[in-house]
Structure formats: C-alpha cells, structure tokens
Amino acid sequence: MALFPWLCAATARPPKAAGETMVFTSFHGNGDGLHLSVSTDGGHRWRDLDRVFLTPEVGGRLLRDPHILRGPDGVYRMVWTTGWKDKGIGYASSRDLIHWSAQRYIPVMEGVPGTNNAWAPETVYDPASRAYVITWSSDVDGRFPATRRSGQMNNRTYYVTTKDFATFSTPGVLIDPGFDHIDTTILRVGSRYVAVFKEGDNQERGRWGPIQWAVADRVLGPYRLMPKPLVTGERAEGPTLVTDGDRTRLYVDYYANGRYGAFETRDWRTWRDVSDAVRLVKGQRHGTVLTIPSHVAKALEEAH
C-alpha cells in the first residue's frame, strides 16, 4: 500500500517518448563552466559530451550548480551560482544549448541587508500564473535566530517570480522547514509540487544533513515537510529527480567522495540504492536533468 497514492499514480507513466534524450548539466572542479552528458536509456548510462559549453563571465566568475529549464516557448534558460559570497545569480538563454545569449548577473539578494550568499538557483514554470519562479538558498544575518548554530550556515529557500527575465518580484522566503538547508529542486508530480533539498551539514561536529522533502499544492507553497527524509547518514548534496516509467530516481552528489549516487522508488516510501547500476560521468558535480528532442542532442554531440 503506497504511503502517498497521489504520488504513485501521478508518476506512473509510459517510458520516455521516442525522439527524446536526457541531458545532465554539471560543472567540474570549483566551477569551470557548463558540462553536459547525455543518456538514451532513461538515465542509467551517461556519456560525457567532453567540452565546456559556457564559460562563466559574471559575478565571481564561477559556474556552479547549473540548472536548465526549457520554457513553453522552447527557449532553454539557465541559472547558476556565480560565487561563494555573491548576492546574485548567473543567467543565460539558448535555443539549442550550443549558442548562448550574453551572460547576465541577476542581483536577486543585493537589496537584502545581511545576505551572505545566493546558492544553487533553479527555475520552475508555473502554468497557473504563466510566470517563472526562480529559487535559491541564502543565509541572511538576523533572520531565523532560533536555528543559528556555530559552524553551520542558516540558509532558507528564497524565490522571485518573473515573466520576462527582465523584471522580478521582491525576493521572499519560499521554504522554511525550521532548519538550515540548500540545493532545493522542485518537481511537479500530478497536480502537486515536491521540493527536495539538503539539510545543512555541521562539519565541526561531523553531522551530515539528510536529503529532505516537502509537498505543496502550488509552486509557491505553502510546503509541508514530510516526516521521513529520503537519504540519511551520507555526505550527499545537490539532489535532482528523474521520472523513468513508474519509478522516480533521485541522484545525489557525494561531494566529499567525488562521485554520484542514485536511489529509486515506486511509492515514495521505500528508496533503493541503485548507484551500482547507474553510470554517471566521472568528475561531474552538482547539476540537474532535463529532457530534450533527440535532434538537439545530436547537434550537441556534433558541436566542436
């Protein structure tokens, strides 16, 4: 018996349609640029396209945690972390993932006093408002004092909305589960939204935060924290989700070990470690997965 029947019913769908390819975005090292790998078997075996598709030029001139969303207009929009202490994020767009617009620095938290960072942005499209929602994690001095701890940051998930990536709403808190967390990713599952995120580590005490999740009826919440984490006891971050037939696969970056892990579920209650059955690209770091037409993937492979 499924713990969340609506999740199981919503994720039970046919395998990936013919003519589609999965793409995994990532970075290498400390943030050298956009790397891409591809999979044609539902995300089990990945092949590196072996080049940097975009080199960072804005903010702190890093490109970490790249997230790409293909909008209803067919445009690919990428956001990324530009620096450890930047108060904004990077943005560029493309129609083929090869040729990119001029990079822009979006100062999402520059106007918020006490902001220390803006990490791991992602974008999700809200069909109800026909707007894009950009999320990221920030630690802001003076906020959430009850969870301020020595040796640990105090991040929450913030957001802005935009329809044109030129004007943006005032930043606000999207998710406050009562603890420090980073790397939020949001997946629409049926009529609801699932947010998966990494609870913060306390490295001074050797405490490694679990991968947690929360559920909402709308993109903008409110999100309800689920009682049981998805992954515990692991030095894992950068979660991203993929639907493969009736299974949901969770990829995580074992950042201290230089490798990726993978877990699968059919009911969102029991997760099976399938890391040994998944072959990701050596050296890749925190990224996300999207599905693209195979003709776009072919052009990517032929690009030099």
PDB file of N, CA and C in Angstrom, residues 22 27 29 34 45 53 62 132 165 259 287 289:
ATOM      1  N   MET A  22      17.834  12.412 -22.538  1.00  0.00           N
ATOM      2  CA  MET A  22      18.069  13.084 -21.262  1.00  0.00           C
ATOM      3  C   MET A  22      19.434  13.745 -21.278  1.00  0.00           C
ATOM      4  N   PHE A  27      29.078  20.842 -13.453  1.00  0.00           N
ATOM      5  CA  PHE A  27      30.323  21.590 -13.533  1.00  0.00           C
ATOM      6  C   PHE A  27      31.432  20.694 -13.014  1.00  0.00           C
ATOM      7  N   GLY A  29      35.450  20.644 -11.005  1.00  0.00           N
ATOM      8  CA  GLY A  29      36.344  21.428 -10.170  1.00  0.00           C
ATOM      9  C   GLY A  29      35.577  22.373  -9.266  1.00  0.00           C
ATOM     10  N   LEU A  34      29.869  25.127 -17.924  1.00  0.00           N
ATOM     11  CA  LEU A  34      28.774  24.182 -18.159  1.00  0.00           C
ATOM     12  C   LEU A  34      29.266  22.938 -18.885  1.00  0.00           C
ATOM     13  N   ARG A  45      22.818   5.069 -18.046  1.00  0.00           N
ATOM     14  CA  ARG A  45      24.186   5.247 -18.516  1.00  0.00           C
ATOM     15  C   ARG A  45      24.302   6.612 -19.192  1.00  0.00           C
ATOM     16  N   PHE A  53      30.480  24.064 -22.492  1.00  0.00           N
ATOM     17  CA  PHE A  53      29.546  24.731 -23.391  1.00  0.00           C
ATOM     18  C   PHE A  53      29.359  26.209 -23.054  1.00  0.00           C
ATOM     19  N   LEU A  62      32.402  32.155 -11.389  1.00  0.00           N
ATOM     20  CA  LEU A  62      32.267  30.713 -11.269  1.00  0.00           C
ATOM     21  C   LEU A  62      30.984  30.299 -11.977  1.00  0.00           C
ATOM     22  N   TYR A 132       7.657  32.419 -14.392  1.00  0.00           N
ATOM     23  CA  TYR A 132       8.759  31.582 -13.937  1.00  0.00           C
ATOM     24  C   TYR A 132       9.054  31.903 -12.478  1.00  0.00           C
ATOM     25  N   PHE A 165      12.313  37.665 -17.454  1.00  0.00           N
ATOM     26  CA  PHE A 165      13.706  37.652 -17.008  1.00  0.00           C
ATOM     27  C   PHE A 165      14.356  39.030 -17.158  1.00  0.00           C
ATOM     28  N   ARG A 259      31.973  11.504  -6.387  1.00  0.00           N
ATOM     29  CA  ARG A 259      31.141  10.608  -7.193  1.00  0.00           C
ATOM     30  C   ARG A 259      29.672  10.912  -6.962  1.00  0.00           C
ATOM     31  N   GLY A 287      24.479  19.064 -10.542  1.00  0.00           N
ATOM     32  CA  GLY A 287      23.717  19.566 -11.682  1.00  0.00           C
ATOM     33  C   GLY A 287      22.308  19.003 -11.662  1.00  0.00           C
ATOM     34  N   VAL A 289      18.823  17.398 -14.356  1.00  0.00           N
ATOM     35  CA  VAL A 289      18.488  16.655 -15.571  1.00  0.00           C
ATOM     36  C   VAL A 289      17.307  17.299 -16.277  1.00  0.00           C
TER      37      VAL A 289
END
